[in-house]
mmCIF file of C-alpha atoms in Angstrom:
data_model
loop_
_atom_site.group_PDB
_atom_site.id
_atom_site.type_symbol
_atom_site.label_atom_id
_atom_site.label_comp_id
_atom_site.label_asym_id
_atom_site.label_seq_id
_atom_site.Cartn_x
_atom_site.Cartn_y
_atom_site.Cartn_z
ATOM 1 C CA MET T 15 0.000 0.000 0.000
ATOM 2 C CA ASN T 16 1.212 3.462 -0.730
ATOM 3 C CA GLY T 17 2.246 5.655 2.157
ATOM 4 C CA GLU T 18 -0.105 7.938 4.016
ATOM 5 C CA LYS T 19 0.044 11.257 2.179
ATOM 6 C CA SER T 20 -2.191 14.246 2.650
ATOM 7 C CA PRO T 21 -5.433 13.617 0.734
ATOM 8 C CA GLU T 22 -6.123 15.839 -2.235
ATOM 9 C CA THR T 23 -8.738 18.541 -2.183
ATOM 10 C CA ALA T 24 -11.704 17.476 -4.284
ATOM 11 C CA THR T 25 -12.031 19.386 -7.555
ATOM 12 C CA ASP T 26 -15.132 21.521 -7.976
ATOM 13 C CA ALA T 27 -16.994 19.579 -10.635
ATOM 14 C CA ALA T 28 -19.415 22.458 -11.138
ATOM 15 C CA SER T 29 -16.701 24.456 -12.906
ATOM 16 C CA VAL T 30 -15.950 21.768 -15.428
ATOM 17 C CA THR T 31 -17.426 22.176 -18.898
ATOM 18 C CA SER T 32 -19.456 19.204 -20.089
ATOM 19 C CA THR T 33 -18.211 17.350 -23.129
ATOM 20 C CA GLU T 34 -21.122 14.998 -23.350
ATOM 21 C CA SER T 35 -22.456 13.690 -26.609
ATOM 22 C CA ASN T 36 -26.076 12.969 -27.531
ATOM 23 C CA SER T 37 -28.596 11.227 -25.312
ATOM 24 C CA SER T 38 -28.602 7.999 -27.296
ATOM 25 C CA GLU T 39 -24.911 7.523 -26.484
ATOM 26 C CA ARG T 40 -25.552 8.188 -22.806
ATOM 27 C CA THR T 41 -27.862 5.207 -22.642
ATOM 28 C CA LYS T 42 -24.918 2.999 -23.554
ATOM 29 C CA THR T 43 -22.548 4.326 -20.897
ATOM 30 C CA PRO T 44 -22.848 5.724 -17.360
ATOM 31 C CA ARG T 45 -21.834 9.200 -18.523
ATOM 32 C CA ALA T 46 -23.678 12.202 -17.184
ATOM 33 C CA ASN T 47 -23.533 15.922 -17.803
ATOM 34 C CA SER T 48 -20.898 17.307 -15.433
ATOM 35 C CA LYS T 49 -22.760 20.555 -14.658
ATOM 36 C CA SER T 50 -26.106 18.873 -14.063
ATOM 37 C CA THR T 51 -24.451 16.123 -12.035
ATOM 38 C CA ALA T 52 -22.835 18.620 -9.670
ATOM 39 C CA ALA T 53 -26.070 20.570 -9.337
ATOM 40 C CA ARG T 54 -27.967 17.439 -8.359
ATOM 41 C CA PHE T 55 -25.888 17.061 -5.209
ATOM 42 C CA ALA T 56 -25.785 20.722 -4.149
ATOM 43 C CA GLY T 57 -28.722 20.328 -1.763
ATOM 44 C CA GLU T 58 -28.254 16.662 -0.913
ATOM 45 C CA THR T 59 -29.769 15.673 2.426
ATOM 46 C CA ARG T 60 -28.128 13.415 4.961
ATOM 47 C CA VAL T 61 -30.502 10.587 4.061
ATOM 48 C CA GLY T 62 -29.739 11.165 0.411
ATOM 49 C CA LEU T 63 -26.004 10.990 1.078
ATOM 50 C CA VAL T 64 -26.339 7.709 2.974
ATOM 51 C CA ARG T 65 -28.404 6.196 0.185
ATOM 52 C CA ARG T 66 -25.965 7.389 -2.482
ATOM 53 C CA ALA T 67 -22.906 6.137 -0.594
ATOM 54 C CA ARG T 68 -24.439 2.707 -0.104
ATOM 55 C CA ARG T 69 -25.556 2.572 -3.727
ATOM 56 C CA MET T 70 -22.008 3.418 -4.819
ATOM 57 C CA ASN T 71 -20.642 0.671 -2.597
ATOM 58 C CA ARG T 72 -23.007 -1.832 -4.236
ATOM 59 C CA THR T 73 -21.861 -0.659 -7.662
ATOM 60 C CA LEU T 74 -18.232 -1.058 -6.633
ATOM 61 C CA ALA T 75 -19.040 -4.612 -5.524
ATOM 62 C CA LEU T 76 -20.198 -5.341 -9.085
ATOM 63 C CA ALA T 77 -17.116 -3.700 -10.534
ATOM 64 C CA PHE T 78 -14.643 -5.432 -8.223
ATOM 65 C CA PRO T 79 -16.150 -8.722 -6.985
ATOM 66 C CA ASP T 80 -12.671 -10.043 -6.178
ATOM 67 C CA ALA T 81 -11.338 -6.963 -4.388
ATOM 68 C CA HIS T 82 -8.873 -7.953 -1.700
ATOM 69 C CA CYS T 83 -5.762 -6.936 0.177
ATOM 70 C CA GLU T 84 -3.016 -6.888 -2.444
ATOM 71 C CA LEU T 85 -0.257 -7.647 0.034
ATOM 72 C CA ASP T 86 0.760 -11.321 0.191
ATOM 73 C CA PHE T 87 0.697 -12.891 3.644
ATOM 74 C CA ARG T 88 -0.073 -16.145 5.458
ATOM 75 C CA THR T 89 -0.197 -15.040 9.096
ATOM 76 C CA PRO T 90 -1.240 -11.911 11.001
ATOM 77 C CA LEU T 91 2.407 -11.125 11.735
ATOM 78 C CA GLU T 92 3.313 -11.380 8.062
ATOM 79 C CA LEU T 93 0.508 -8.971 7.209
ATOM 80 C CA ALA T 94 1.696 -6.545 9.888
ATOM 81 C CA VAL T 95 5.246 -6.674 8.520
ATOM 82 C CA ALA T 96 4.104 -6.292 4.905
ATOM 83 C CA THR T 97 1.907 -3.331 5.786
ATOM 84 C CA ILE T 98 4.770 -1.601 7.609
ATOM 85 C CA LEU T 99 6.961 -2.121 4.544
ATOM 86 C CA SER T 100 4.249 -0.758 2.239
ATOM 87 C CA ALA T 101 4.662 2.808 3.527
ATOM 88 C CA GLN T 102 5.865 4.893 0.543
ATOM 89 C CA CYS T 103 6.215 1.701 -1.480
ATOM 90 C CA THR T 104 4.049 -0.221 -3.919
ATOM 91 C CA ASP T 105 2.396 -3.487 -2.987
ATOM 92 C CA VAL T 106 4.112 -5.101 -5.963
ATOM 93 C CA ARG T 107 7.562 -4.207 -4.634
ATOM 94 C CA VAL T 108 6.641 -5.348 -1.130
ATOM 95 C CA ASN T 109 5.416 -8.695 -2.479
ATOM 96 C CA GLN T 110 8.710 -9.129 -4.317
ATOM 97 C CA THR T 111 10.602 -8.517 -1.084
ATOM 98 C CA THR T 112 8.653 -10.456 1.522
ATOM 99 C CA PRO T 113 9.131 -14.129 0.478
ATOM 100 C CA ALA T 114 12.816 -14.109 1.408
ATOM 101 C CA LEU T 115 12.144 -11.892 4.427
ATOM 102 C CA PHE T 116 9.420 -14.148 5.816
ATOM 103 C CA ALA T 117 11.603 -17.221 5.320
ATOM 104 C CA ARG T 118 14.468 -15.609 7.249
ATOM 105 C CA TYR T 119 12.285 -14.078 9.987
ATOM 106 C CA PRO T 120 9.365 -16.459 10.663
ATOM 107 C CA ASP T 121 8.225 -15.103 14.026
ATOM 108 C CA ALA T 122 8.411 -12.254 16.498
ATOM 109 C CA LYS T 123 11.509 -13.671 18.168
ATOM 110 C CA ALA T 124 13.391 -13.623 14.881
ATOM 111 C CA TYR T 125 12.632 -9.926 14.373
ATOM 112 C CA ALA T 126 13.425 -9.097 17.992
ATOM 113 C CA GLU T 127 16.850 -10.705 17.704
ATOM 114 C CA ALA T 128 17.561 -9.615 14.135
ATOM 115 C CA ASP T 129 20.933 -8.227 13.135
ATOM 116 C CA ARG T 130 20.022 -4.716 12.045
ATOM 117 C CA THR T 131 22.403 -4.581 9.095
ATOM 118 C CA GLU T 132 21.204 -7.904 7.736
ATOM 119 C CA LEU T 133 17.530 -6.983 8.162
ATOM 120 C CA GLU T 134 18.085 -3.659 6.417
ATOM 121 C CA GLU T 135 19.510 -5.453 3.391
ATOM 122 C CA TYR T 136 16.447 -7.679 3.152
ATOM 123 C CA ILE T 137 14.047 -4.729 3.146
ATOM 124 C CA ARG T 138 16.198 -2.153 1.321
ATOM 125 C CA PRO T 139 14.119 -2.397 -1.920
ATOM 126 C CA THR T 140 11.034 -1.035 -0.100
ATOM 127 C CA GLY T 141 12.715 2.282 0.756
ATOM 128 C CA PHE T 142 13.182 4.005 4.122
ATOM 129 C CA PHE T 143 14.737 0.711 5.175
ATOM 130 C CA ARG T 144 16.454 2.036 8.300
ATOM 131 C CA ASN T 145 13.250 3.375 9.824
ATOM 132 C CA LYS T 146 11.382 0.254 8.787
ATOM 133 C CA ALA T 147 14.061 -1.962 10.328
ATOM 134 C CA ASN T 148 13.657 -0.052 13.585
ATOM 135 C CA SER T 149 9.908 -0.669 13.455
ATOM 136 C CA LEU T 150 10.255 -4.395 12.730
ATOM 137 C CA ILE T 151 12.816 -4.989 15.455
ATOM 138 C CA GLY T 152 10.764 -2.931 17.899
ATOM 139 C CA LEU T 153 7.615 -4.797 16.890
ATOM 140 C CA GLY T 154 9.240 -8.157 17.529
ATOM 141 C CA GLN T 155 10.532 -7.049 20.926
ATOM 142 C CA ALA T 156 7.176 -5.570 21.959
ATOM 143 C CA LEU T 157 5.312 -8.729 20.946
ATOM 144 C CA LEU T 158 7.678 -10.859 23.021
ATOM 145 C CA ASP T 159 7.520 -8.533 26.035
ATOM 146 C CA ARG T 160 3.760 -7.868 26.068
ATOM 147 C CA HIS T 161 1.959 -10.537 24.044
ATOM 148 C CA ASP T 162 3.976 -13.762 24.261
ATOM 149 C CA GLY T 163 5.105 -13.271 20.683
ATOM 150 C CA VAL T 164 1.559 -13.234 19.277
ATOM 151 C CA LEU T 165 0.055 -10.294 17.418
ATOM 152 C CA PRO T 166 -2.995 -8.949 19.327
ATOM 153 C CA HIS T 167 -6.344 -8.478 17.612
ATOM 154 C CA THR T 168 -7.753 -5.277 19.076
ATOM 155 C CA MET T 169 -7.281 -1.718 17.883
ATOM 156 C CA SER T 170 -6.250 -0.474 21.321
ATOM 157 C CA GLU T 171 -3.439 -3.032 21.598
ATOM 158 C CA LEU T 172 -2.258 -2.859 17.996
ATOM 159 C CA VAL T 173 -1.741 0.904 17.899
ATOM 160 C CA LYS T 174 0.578 0.678 20.893
ATOM 161 C CA LEU T 175 3.022 -1.452 18.927
ATOM 162 C CA PRO T 176 6.020 0.046 17.055
ATOM 163 C CA GLY T 177 5.301 0.762 13.401
ATOM 164 C CA ILE T 178 1.549 0.265 13.690
ATOM 165 C CA GLY T 179 -0.773 3.232 13.415
ATOM 166 C CA ARG T 180 -4.507 3.224 13.006
ATOM 167 C CA LYS T 181 -4.413 2.631 9.246
ATOM 168 C CA THR T 182 -2.125 -0.378 9.594
ATOM 169 C CA ALA T 183 -4.211 -1.685 12.489
ATOM 170 C CA ASN T 184 -7.359 -1.556 10.363
ATOM 171 C CA VAL T 185 -5.592 -3.476 7.592
ATOM 172 C CA ILE T 186 -4.577 -6.161 10.086
ATOM 173 C CA LEU T 187 -7.940 -6.360 11.835
ATOM 174 C CA GLY T 188 -9.956 -6.528 8.642
ATOM 175 C CA ASN T 189 -7.796 -8.975 6.716
ATOM 176 C CA ALA T 190 -6.197 -11.177 9.364
ATOM 177 C CA PHE T 191 -8.895 -11.244 12.052
ATOM 178 C CA ASP T 192 -12.130 -10.486 10.155
ATOM 179 C CA VAL T 193 -12.808 -7.456 12.338
ATOM 180 C CA PRO T 194 -14.433 -4.767 10.140
ATOM 181 C CA GLY T 195 -12.253 -1.721 9.611
ATOM 182 C CA ILE T 196 -11.896 1.191 7.200
ATOM 183 C CA THR T 197 -8.421 1.680 5.742
ATOM 184 C CA VAL T 198 -7.865 5.337 4.890
ATOM 185 C CA ASP T 199 -4.934 5.491 2.504
ATOM 186 C CA THR T 200 -4.217 8.150 -0.118
ATOM 187 C CA HIS T 201 -6.576 6.533 -2.655
ATOM 188 C CA PHE T 202 -9.411 6.225 -0.158
ATOM 189 C CA SER T 203 -9.039 9.825 0.994
ATOM 190 C CA ARG T 204 -8.976 11.169 -2.541
ATOM 191 C CA LEU T 205 -12.038 9.259 -3.703
ATOM 192 C CA VAL T 206 -14.380 9.842 -0.762
ATOM 193 C CA GLN T 207 -13.644 13.560 -1.027
ATOM 194 C CA ARG T 208 -14.326 13.562 -4.754
ATOM 195 C CA TRP T 209 -17.581 11.772 -4.035
ATOM 196 C CA LYS T 210 -18.454 14.377 -1.371
ATOM 197 C CA TRP T 211 -18.914 11.712 1.252
ATOM 198 C CA THR T 212 -16.951 13.937 3.604
ATOM 199 C CA ASP T 213 -14.949 17.163 3.619
ATOM 200 C CA GLU T 214 -12.673 15.959 6.409
ATOM 201 C CA GLN T 215 -8.920 15.932 5.804
ATOM 202 C CA ASP T 216 -7.715 14.000 8.844
ATOM 203 C CA PRO T 217 -7.587 10.213 8.198
ATOM 204 C CA VAL T 218 -9.217 9.331 11.524
ATOM 205 C CA LYS T 219 -12.045 11.807 10.943
ATOM 206 C CA ILE T 220 -12.486 10.445 7.411
ATOM 207 C CA GLU T 221 -12.678 6.921 8.815
ATOM 208 C CA HIS T 222 -15.384 7.897 11.288
ATOM 209 C CA ALA T 223 -17.338 9.956 8.760
ATOM 210 C CA VAL T 224 -17.441 7.137 6.223
ATOM 211 C CA GLY T 225 -18.199 4.624 8.945
ATOM 212 C CA GLU T 226 -21.412 6.528 9.639
ATOM 213 C CA LEU T 227 -22.493 6.148 6.004
ATOM 214 C CA ILE T 228 -21.715 2.495 5.333
ATOM 215 C CA GLU T 229 -22.845 -0.585 7.251
ATOM 216 C CA ARG T 230 -20.142 -1.865 9.591
ATOM 217 C CA LYS T 231 -20.094 -5.336 8.032
ATOM 218 C CA GLU T 232 -19.069 -3.697 4.737
ATOM 219 C CA TRP T 233 -16.158 -1.631 6.045
ATOM 220 C CA THR T 234 -13.279 -3.938 5.101
ATOM 221 C CA MET T 235 -14.589 -4.762 1.645
ATOM 222 C CA LEU T 236 -15.485 -1.119 1.039
ATOM 223 C CA SER T 237 -11.857 -0.234 1.710
ATOM 224 C CA HIS T 238 -10.637 -2.772 -0.838
ATOM 225 C CA ARG T 239 -13.166 -1.680 -3.449
ATOM 226 C CA VAL T 240 -12.398 2.007 -3.096
ATOM 227 C CA ILE T 241 -8.647 1.383 -3.255
ATOM 228 C CA PHE T 242 -9.085 -0.856 -6.312
ATOM 229 C CA HIS T 243 -11.179 1.842 -7.974
ATOM 230 C CA GLY T 244 -8.605 4.503 -7.161
ATOM 231 C CA ARG T 245 -5.773 2.460 -8.634
ATOM 232 C CA ARG T 246 -7.619 1.335 -11.735
ATOM 233 C CA VAL T 247 -10.150 4.026 -12.694
ATOM 234 C CA CYS T 248 -10.283 7.153 -10.521
ATOM 235 C CA HIS T 249 -6.645 8.188 -10.857
ATOM 236 C CA SER T 250 -5.179 11.145 -9.043
ATOM 237 C CA ARG T 251 -4.351 13.342 -12.017
ATOM 238 C CA LYS T 252 -6.545 11.989 -14.796
ATOM 239 C CA PRO T 253 -9.539 9.894 -13.703
ATOM 240 C CA ALA T 254 -11.341 7.846 -16.357
ATOM 241 C CA CYS T 255 -14.699 9.581 -15.881
ATOM 242 C CA GLY T 256 -16.150 8.441 -19.208
ATOM 243 C CA ALA T 257 -15.529 4.782 -18.353
ATOM 244 C CA CYS T 258 -16.662 4.879 -14.741
ATOM 245 C CA LEU T 259 -19.654 2.959 -13.386
ATOM 246 C CA LEU T 260 -20.088 5.549 -10.651
ATOM 247 C CA ALA T 261 -20.518 8.483 -13.038
ATOM 248 C CA LYS T 262 -24.187 9.151 -12.284
ATOM 249 C CA ASP T 263 -23.538 9.203 -8.534
ATOM 250 C CA CYS T 264 -20.287 11.184 -8.620
ATOM 251 C CA PRO T 265 -20.420 14.949 -7.925
ATOM 252 C CA SER T 266 -16.944 15.304 -9.438
ATOM 253 C CA PHE T 267 -17.796 13.718 -12.766
ATOM 254 C CA GLY T 268 -15.971 15.597 -15.508
ATOM 255 C CA ILE T 269 -12.644 16.312 -13.818
ATOM 256 C CA GLY T 270 -11.218 13.661 -16.139
ATOM 257 C CA PRO T 271 -11.975 12.779 -19.765
ATOM 258 C CA THR T 272 -15.675 12.064 -20.348
ATOM 259 C CA ASP T 273 -15.224 10.768 -23.876
ATOM 260 C CA PRO T 274 -15.665 6.979 -23.623
ATOM 261 C CA VAL T 275 -12.778 6.123 -25.931
ATOM 262 C CA SER T 276 -10.318 8.466 -24.220
ATOM 263 C CA ALA T 277 -11.436 7.332 -20.785
ATOM 264 C CA ALA T 278 -11.270 3.635 -21.655
ATOM 265 C CA ALA T 279 -7.576 4.016 -22.454
ATOM 266 C CA LEU T 280 -6.986 5.177 -18.868
ATOM 267 C CA VAL T 281 -8.510 2.125 -17.166
ATOM 268 C CA LYS T 282 -5.782 -0.056 -15.682
ATOM 269 C CA GLY T 283 -5.359 -3.453 -14.089
ATOM 270 C CA PRO T 284 -6.443 -7.026 -14.809
ATOM 271 C CA GLU T 285 -10.084 -6.015 -14.369
ATOM 272 C CA ALA T 286 -9.965 -3.521 -17.255
ATOM 273 C CA GLU T 287 -11.858 -5.704 -19.730
ATOM 274 C CA HIS T 288 -14.532 -6.514 -17.144
ATOM 275 C CA LEU T 289 -14.926 -2.855 -16.192
ATOM 276 C CA LEU T 290 -15.249 -1.719 -19.791
ATOM 277 C CA GLU T 291 -17.840 -4.408 -20.487
ATOM 278 C CA LEU T 292 -19.922 -3.127 -17.580
ATOM 279 C CA VAL T 293 -19.952 0.392 -18.994
ATOM 280 C CA GLY T 294 -20.792 -0.843 -22.475
ATOM 281 C CA ARG T 295 -17.413 -0.467 -24.152
#
């Protein structure tokens, strides 16, 4: 997972000029007029927001039925380690690094007793390897001292461990212990602000605001779906608005290309063909 950066300010979709084509084409794709779309949400009620957010989550479930944590792991400790390494690093790079790391350091004791120089070499490809080595060694020592070498499964205990903040704790709880949690990374922050689910900037406040909109049982899967959508469709600089299933429910529709052909070229990932089929391309 990418590191926790300050979420972007949502673009004012009302200022974007519509490039929509005729109505017969709109029936084939989820495109909507950007000005009229923004105006629709100007006076949205709280009930309306809840209904829209939940409808968008259901649409995302259709778009990404196999959404999941993209970090490879077999145990809660492995997930904790992988998530720590994912700060300011791609999941792909972390997954390339962790097989050898997990083989060399199979448990908390191994991290606690690790030779710092050797550990740093194992994790060097993930960047910031000195700070991350400190976190992993400290994590191993804390688990031995406080939890008999076993990773705890509550938020209050996890956030007291070295290298584990609230975001990382939610990743661990949701994916290793099936405890619902909302993971607010840079993709999640960007998208929920574009969707006008919240105007909050602080990750914890975003987590709580979104948690009030979406059913608790959906929190973990919502996180995966939103992150998948952010990586594949709703990009930071040039979102694929014209190839997005959420177009009719998105107040920021139009900040990226609305032409279906141009937008389709921006859709990434192994789900691209599936996503384009859903929007009629």
